[in-house]
Tab-separated table of C-alpha atoms in Angstrom:
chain	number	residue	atom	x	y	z
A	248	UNK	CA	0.000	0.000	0.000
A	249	UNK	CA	2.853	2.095	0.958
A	250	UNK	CA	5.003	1.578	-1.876
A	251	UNK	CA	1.654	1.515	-3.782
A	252	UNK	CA	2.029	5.487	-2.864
A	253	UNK	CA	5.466	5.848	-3.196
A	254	UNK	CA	5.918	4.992	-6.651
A	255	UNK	CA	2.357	6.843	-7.504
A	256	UNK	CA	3.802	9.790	-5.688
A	257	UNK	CA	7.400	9.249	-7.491
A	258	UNK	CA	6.275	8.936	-10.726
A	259	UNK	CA	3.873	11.967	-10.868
A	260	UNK	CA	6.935	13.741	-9.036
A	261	UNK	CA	9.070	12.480	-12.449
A	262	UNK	CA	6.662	13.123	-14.704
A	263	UNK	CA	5.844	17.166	-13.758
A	264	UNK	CA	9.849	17.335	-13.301
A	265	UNK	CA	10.469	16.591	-17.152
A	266	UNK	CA	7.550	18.652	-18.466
A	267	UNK	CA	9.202	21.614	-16.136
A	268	UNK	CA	12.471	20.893	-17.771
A	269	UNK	CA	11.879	20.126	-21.292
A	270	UNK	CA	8.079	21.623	-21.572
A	271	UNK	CA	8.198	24.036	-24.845
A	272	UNK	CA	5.075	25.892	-23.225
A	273	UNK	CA	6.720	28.139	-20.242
A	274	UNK	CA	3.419	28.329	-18.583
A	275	UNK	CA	2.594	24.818	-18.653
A	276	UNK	CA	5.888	24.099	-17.358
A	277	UNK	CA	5.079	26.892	-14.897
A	278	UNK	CA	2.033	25.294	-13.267
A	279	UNK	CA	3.566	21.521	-13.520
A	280	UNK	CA	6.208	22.885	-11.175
A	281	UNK	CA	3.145	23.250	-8.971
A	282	UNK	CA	2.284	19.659	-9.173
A	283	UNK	CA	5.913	18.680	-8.366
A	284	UNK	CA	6.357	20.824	-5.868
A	285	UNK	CA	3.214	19.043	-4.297
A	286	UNK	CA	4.742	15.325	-5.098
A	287	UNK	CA	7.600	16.257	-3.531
A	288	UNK	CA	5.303	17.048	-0.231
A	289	UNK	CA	3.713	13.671	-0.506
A	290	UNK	CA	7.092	11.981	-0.489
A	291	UNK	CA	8.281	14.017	2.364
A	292	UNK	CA	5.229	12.625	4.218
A	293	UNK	CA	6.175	9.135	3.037
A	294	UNK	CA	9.967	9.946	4.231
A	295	UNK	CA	8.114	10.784	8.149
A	296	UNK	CA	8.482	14.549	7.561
A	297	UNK	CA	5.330	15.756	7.994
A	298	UNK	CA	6.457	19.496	9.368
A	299	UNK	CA	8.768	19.333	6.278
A	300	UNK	CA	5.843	18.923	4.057
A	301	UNK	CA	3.818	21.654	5.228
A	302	UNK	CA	6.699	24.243	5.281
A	303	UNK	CA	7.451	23.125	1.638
A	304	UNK	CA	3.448	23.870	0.640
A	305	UNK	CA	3.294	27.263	2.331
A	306	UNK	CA	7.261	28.138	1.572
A	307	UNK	CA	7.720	26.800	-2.076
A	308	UNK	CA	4.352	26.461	-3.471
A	309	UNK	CA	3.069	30.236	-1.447
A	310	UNK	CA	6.170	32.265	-1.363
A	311	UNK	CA	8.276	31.119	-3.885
A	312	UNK	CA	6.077	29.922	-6.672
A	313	UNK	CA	4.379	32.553	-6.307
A	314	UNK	CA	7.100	34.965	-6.656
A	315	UNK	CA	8.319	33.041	-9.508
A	316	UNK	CA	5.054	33.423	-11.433
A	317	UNK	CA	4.719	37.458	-10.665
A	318	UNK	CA	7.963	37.728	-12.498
A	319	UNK	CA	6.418	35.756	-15.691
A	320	UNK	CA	3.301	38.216	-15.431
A	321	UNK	CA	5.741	40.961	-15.781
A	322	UNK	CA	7.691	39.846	-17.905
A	323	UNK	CA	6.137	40.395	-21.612
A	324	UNK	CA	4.086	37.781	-23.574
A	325	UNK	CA	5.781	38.381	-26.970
A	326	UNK	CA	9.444	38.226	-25.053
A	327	UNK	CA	8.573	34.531	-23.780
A	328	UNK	CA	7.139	33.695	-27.297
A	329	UNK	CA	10.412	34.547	-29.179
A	330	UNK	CA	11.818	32.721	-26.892
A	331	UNK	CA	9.522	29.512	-27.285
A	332	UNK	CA	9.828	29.657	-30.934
A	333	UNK	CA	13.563	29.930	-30.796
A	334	UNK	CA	14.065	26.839	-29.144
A	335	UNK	CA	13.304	24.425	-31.073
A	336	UNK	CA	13.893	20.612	-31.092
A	337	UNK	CA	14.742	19.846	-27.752
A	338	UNK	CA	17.076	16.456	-29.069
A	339	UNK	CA	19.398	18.248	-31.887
A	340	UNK	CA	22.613	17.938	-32.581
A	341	UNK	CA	23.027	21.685	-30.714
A	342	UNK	CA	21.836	19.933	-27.213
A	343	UNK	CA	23.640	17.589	-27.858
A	344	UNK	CA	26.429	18.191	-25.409
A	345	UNK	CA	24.322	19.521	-22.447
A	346	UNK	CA	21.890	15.987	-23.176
A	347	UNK	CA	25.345	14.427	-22.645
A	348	UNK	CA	26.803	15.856	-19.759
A	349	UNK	CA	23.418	14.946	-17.857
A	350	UNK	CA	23.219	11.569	-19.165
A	351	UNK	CA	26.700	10.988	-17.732
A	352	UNK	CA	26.077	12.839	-14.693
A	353	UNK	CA	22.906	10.580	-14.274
A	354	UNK	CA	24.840	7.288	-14.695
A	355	UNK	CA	28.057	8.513	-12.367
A	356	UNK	CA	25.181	9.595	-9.771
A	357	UNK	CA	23.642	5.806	-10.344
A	358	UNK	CA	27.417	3.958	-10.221
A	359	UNK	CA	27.899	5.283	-7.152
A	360	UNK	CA	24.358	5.060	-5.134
A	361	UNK	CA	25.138	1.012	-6.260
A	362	UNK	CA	28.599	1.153	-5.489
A	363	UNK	CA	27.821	2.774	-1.581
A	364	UNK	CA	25.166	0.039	-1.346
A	365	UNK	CA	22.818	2.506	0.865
A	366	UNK	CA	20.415	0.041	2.310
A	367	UNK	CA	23.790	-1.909	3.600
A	368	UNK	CA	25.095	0.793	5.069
A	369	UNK	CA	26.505	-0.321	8.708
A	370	UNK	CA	24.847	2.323	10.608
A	371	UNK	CA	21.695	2.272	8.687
A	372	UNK	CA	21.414	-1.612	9.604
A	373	UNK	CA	21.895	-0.995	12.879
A	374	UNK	CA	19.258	2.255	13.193
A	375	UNK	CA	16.995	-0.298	11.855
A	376	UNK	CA	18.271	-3.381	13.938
A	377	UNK	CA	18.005	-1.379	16.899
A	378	UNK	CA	14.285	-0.011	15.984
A	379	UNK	CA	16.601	3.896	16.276
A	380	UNK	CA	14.449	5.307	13.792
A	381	UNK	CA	12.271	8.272	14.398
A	382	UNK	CA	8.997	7.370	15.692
A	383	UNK	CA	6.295	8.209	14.729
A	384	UNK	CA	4.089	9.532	17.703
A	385	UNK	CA	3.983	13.356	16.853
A	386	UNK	CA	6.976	14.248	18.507
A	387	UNK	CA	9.069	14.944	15.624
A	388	UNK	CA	7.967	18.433	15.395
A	389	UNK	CA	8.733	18.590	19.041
A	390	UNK	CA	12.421	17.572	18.051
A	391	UNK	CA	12.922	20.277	15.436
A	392	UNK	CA	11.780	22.731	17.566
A	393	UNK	CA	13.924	22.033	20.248
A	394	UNK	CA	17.223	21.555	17.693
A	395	UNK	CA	16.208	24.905	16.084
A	396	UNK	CA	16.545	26.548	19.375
A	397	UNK	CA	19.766	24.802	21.118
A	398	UNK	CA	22.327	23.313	18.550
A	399	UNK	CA	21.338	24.821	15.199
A	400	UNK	CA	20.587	28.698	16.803
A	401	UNK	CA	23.518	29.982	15.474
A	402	UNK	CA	23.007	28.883	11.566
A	403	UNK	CA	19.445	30.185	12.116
A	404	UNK	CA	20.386	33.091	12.989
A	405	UNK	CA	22.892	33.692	10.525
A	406	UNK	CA	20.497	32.404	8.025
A	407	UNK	CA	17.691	34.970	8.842
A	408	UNK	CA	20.131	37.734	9.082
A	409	UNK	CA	21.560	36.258	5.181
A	410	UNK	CA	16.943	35.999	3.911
A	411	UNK	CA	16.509	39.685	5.145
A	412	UNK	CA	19.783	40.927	3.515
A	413	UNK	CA	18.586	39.091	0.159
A	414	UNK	CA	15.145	40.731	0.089
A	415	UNK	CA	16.680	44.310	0.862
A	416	UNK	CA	19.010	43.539	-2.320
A	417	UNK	CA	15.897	42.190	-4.259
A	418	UNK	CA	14.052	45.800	-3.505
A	419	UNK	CA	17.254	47.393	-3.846
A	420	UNK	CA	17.658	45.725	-7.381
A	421	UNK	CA	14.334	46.043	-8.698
A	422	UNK	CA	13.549	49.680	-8.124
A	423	UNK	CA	12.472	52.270	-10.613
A	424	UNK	CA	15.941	53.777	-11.354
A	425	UNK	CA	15.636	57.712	-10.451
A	426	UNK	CA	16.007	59.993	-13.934
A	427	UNK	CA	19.256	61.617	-12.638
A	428	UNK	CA	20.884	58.427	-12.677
A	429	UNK	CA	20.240	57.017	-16.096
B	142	UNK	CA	0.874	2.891	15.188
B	143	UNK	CA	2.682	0.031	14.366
B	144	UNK	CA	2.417	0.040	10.918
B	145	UNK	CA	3.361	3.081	10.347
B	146	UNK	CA	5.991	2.505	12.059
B	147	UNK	CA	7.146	0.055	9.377
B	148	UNK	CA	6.422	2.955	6.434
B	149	UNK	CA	9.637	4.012	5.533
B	150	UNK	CA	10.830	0.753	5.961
B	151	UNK	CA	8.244	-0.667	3.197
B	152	UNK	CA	10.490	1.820	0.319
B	153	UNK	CA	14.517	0.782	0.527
B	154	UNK	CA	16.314	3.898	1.376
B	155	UNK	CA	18.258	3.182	-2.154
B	156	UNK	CA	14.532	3.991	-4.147
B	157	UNK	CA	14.858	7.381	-2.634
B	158	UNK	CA	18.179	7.961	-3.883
B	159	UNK	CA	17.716	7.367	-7.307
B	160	UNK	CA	14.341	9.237	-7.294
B	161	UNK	CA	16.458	12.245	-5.695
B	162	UNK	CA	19.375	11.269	-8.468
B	163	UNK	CA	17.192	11.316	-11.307
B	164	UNK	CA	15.266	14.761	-10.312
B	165	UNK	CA	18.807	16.328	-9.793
B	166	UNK	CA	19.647	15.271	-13.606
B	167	UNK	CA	16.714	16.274	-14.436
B	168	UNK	CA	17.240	19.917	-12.710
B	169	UNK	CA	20.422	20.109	-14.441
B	170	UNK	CA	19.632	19.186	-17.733
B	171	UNK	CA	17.169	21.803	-17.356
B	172	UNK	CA	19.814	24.373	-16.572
B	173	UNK	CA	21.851	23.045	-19.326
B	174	UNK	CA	19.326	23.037	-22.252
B	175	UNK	CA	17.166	26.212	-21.766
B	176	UNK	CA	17.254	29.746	-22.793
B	177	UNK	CA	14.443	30.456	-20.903
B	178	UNK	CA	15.764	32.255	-16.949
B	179	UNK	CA	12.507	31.516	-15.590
B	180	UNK	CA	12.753	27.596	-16.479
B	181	UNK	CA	16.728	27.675	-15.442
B	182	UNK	CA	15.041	28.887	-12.064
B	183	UNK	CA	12.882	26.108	-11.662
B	184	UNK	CA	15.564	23.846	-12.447
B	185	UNK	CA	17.983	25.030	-9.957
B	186	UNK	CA	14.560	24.620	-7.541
B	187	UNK	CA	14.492	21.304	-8.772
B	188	UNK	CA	17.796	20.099	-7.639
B	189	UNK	CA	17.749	21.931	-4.422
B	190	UNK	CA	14.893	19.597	-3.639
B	191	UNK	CA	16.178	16.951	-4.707
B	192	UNK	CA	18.872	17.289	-1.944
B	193	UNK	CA	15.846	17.991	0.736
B	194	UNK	CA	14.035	14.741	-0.719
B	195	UNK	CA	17.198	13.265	0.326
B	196	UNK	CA	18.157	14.618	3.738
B	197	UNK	CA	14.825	14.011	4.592
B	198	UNK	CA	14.845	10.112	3.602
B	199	UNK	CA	18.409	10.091	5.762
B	200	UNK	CA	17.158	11.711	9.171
B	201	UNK	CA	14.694	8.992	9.624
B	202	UNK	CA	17.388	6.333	10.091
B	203	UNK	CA	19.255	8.699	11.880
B	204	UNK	CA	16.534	8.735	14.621
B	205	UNK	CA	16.967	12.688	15.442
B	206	UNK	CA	15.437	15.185	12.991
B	207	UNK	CA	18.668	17.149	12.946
B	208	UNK	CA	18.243	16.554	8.837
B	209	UNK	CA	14.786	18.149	8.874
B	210	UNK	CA	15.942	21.011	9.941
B	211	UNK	CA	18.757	21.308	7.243
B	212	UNK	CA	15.783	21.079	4.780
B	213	UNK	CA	14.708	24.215	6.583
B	214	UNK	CA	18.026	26.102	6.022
B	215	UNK	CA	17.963	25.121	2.094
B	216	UNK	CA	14.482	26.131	1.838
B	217	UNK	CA	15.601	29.773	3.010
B	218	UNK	CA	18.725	30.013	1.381
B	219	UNK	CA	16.411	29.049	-1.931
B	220	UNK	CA	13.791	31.865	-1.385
B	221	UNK	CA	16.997	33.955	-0.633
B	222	UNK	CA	18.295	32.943	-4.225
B	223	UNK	CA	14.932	33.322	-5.972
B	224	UNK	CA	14.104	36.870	-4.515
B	225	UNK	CA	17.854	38.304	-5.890
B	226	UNK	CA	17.482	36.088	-9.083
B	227	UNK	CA	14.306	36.999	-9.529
B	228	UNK	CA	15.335	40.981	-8.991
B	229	UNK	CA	17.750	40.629	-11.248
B	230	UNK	CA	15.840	39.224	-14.028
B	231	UNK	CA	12.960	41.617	-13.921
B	232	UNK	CA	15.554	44.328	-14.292
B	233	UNK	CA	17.330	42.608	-17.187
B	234	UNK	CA	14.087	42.358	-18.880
B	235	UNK	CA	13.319	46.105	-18.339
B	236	UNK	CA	16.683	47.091	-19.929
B	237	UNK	CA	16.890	44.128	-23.069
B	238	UNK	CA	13.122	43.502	-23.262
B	239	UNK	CA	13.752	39.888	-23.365
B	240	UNK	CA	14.796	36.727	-20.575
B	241	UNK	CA	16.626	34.730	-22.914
B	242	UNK	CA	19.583	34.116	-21.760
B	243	UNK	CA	21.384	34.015	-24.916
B	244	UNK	CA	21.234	37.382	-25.261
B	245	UNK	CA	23.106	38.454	-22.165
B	246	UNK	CA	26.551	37.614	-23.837
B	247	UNK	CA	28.375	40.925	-22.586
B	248	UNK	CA	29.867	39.447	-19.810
B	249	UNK	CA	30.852	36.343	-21.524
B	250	UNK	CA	34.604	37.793	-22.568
């Protein structure tokens, strides 16, 4: 039943991901990311990250999605045309290197994940021998709350400080330039 | 209780790496092939979640959610990256009217 989910889950999560990458139509690509984005929720619920779902709805799909698509809206229709028409035939002899380079990127990723042997893996055999994996009882939010506060409060801090100097930038950036200047 | 318990047992930790391996080739052929800076975007999204999809899958075994909150620092650092990006574009496509990348080529030399 599980796997059932995980595979349904994976290969809508595959699917979206390709017509994102290789859609010609921007928008449709635009709203599959959308459906990946939510895949990608359902599998963190399948990985036991339930809090990590959520904040990847209301983060990815409400903040940054929706950022994403405000910059499409003002960006011009005939400027995303031009570029639809200019690229095409995604398999030419043009992509040809780039196809390559992620083809063998794909198969060095998949020597090594069967090289490592993952589900072997001493200490993952012995999380599982020794029933030390994270339970499922609701206190898992519990945990990242407390490791937010104690061992990672430094990062988080730094991190916050790094988000609000990024959106200053952004406003910075995207202001009307003042007619002295130009 | 208990058989949920068993659920991230029921998928082998190695199904979750591939998944994460193929959506990170998939992100980067995405970067690779397209003109488009709003798809090269998404694609960089796409691998950046990738690597969440995986540090999620890891923490479990790990039996602390130290892993989960990782995911949390990635997901900022990404809405960091998209706001600037994102800045950055809109401005490039008020001075060249256009986001294909192809035809920012100044700085290339």
């Amino acid at each position: 039943m599980i796997k059932v989910f995980f595979y349904l889950m994976a290969f809508i999560t595959l699917a979206s991901a390709l017509v994102v990458a290789a859609g010609k139509n921007l928008v449709r690509s635009l709203f599959m990311f959308f459906v990946t984005l939510f895949g990608l929720a359902g599998l963190y619920v399948l990985a036991l990250a339930d809090f990590v779902a959520v904040t990847q709805i209301v983060i990815y799909v409400g903040g940054i999605l929706v950022l994403i698509l405000f910059a499409f809206m003002l960006s011009g229709k005939e400027a995303l045309n031009k570029v639809s028409v200019q690229a095409d035939g995604f398999i030419s002899l043009k992509n040809a290197p780039a196809l390559l380079l992620a083809g063998l990127f794909l198969v060095i990723m998949f020597n090594v994940v069967f090289k490592a042997q993952a589900d072997n893996l001493p200490w993952v055999q012995a999380a599982i021998s020794n029933q030390n994996i994270m339970p499922v009882n609701g206190t898992g939010i519990n945990h990242i709350g407390v490791n937010l506060m104690t061992r990672y409060l430094l990062p988080f801090e730094v991190i916050s400080i790094l988000l609000m100097l990024a959106l200053v930038g952004a406003a910075h950036l995207s202001r009307k330039p003042k007619e002295d200047e130009v | 209780m208990e058989s949920l318990t068993r659920t991230i047992q029921a998928v082998p930790l190695n199904h979750y790496i591939f998944l994460s391996a193929i959506i990170f080739s998939i992100g980067v052929m995405g970067v690779l092939l397209r003109r488009n800076a709003i798809v090269i975007f998404m694609s960089v999204e796409l691998m950046l979640n990738s690597v969440n999809l995986l540090l999620t899958a890891f923490s479990v075994y790990r039996g602390d959610a130290a892993g989960q909150v990782f995911v949390f620092f990635i997901m900022a650092l990404a809405a960091a990256e998209v706001a600037v990006g994102l800045a950055i574009i809109v401005m490039i496509y008020r001075n060249t009217n256009s986001i294909d990348i192809n035809v920012l080529n100044r700085l290339k030399w």
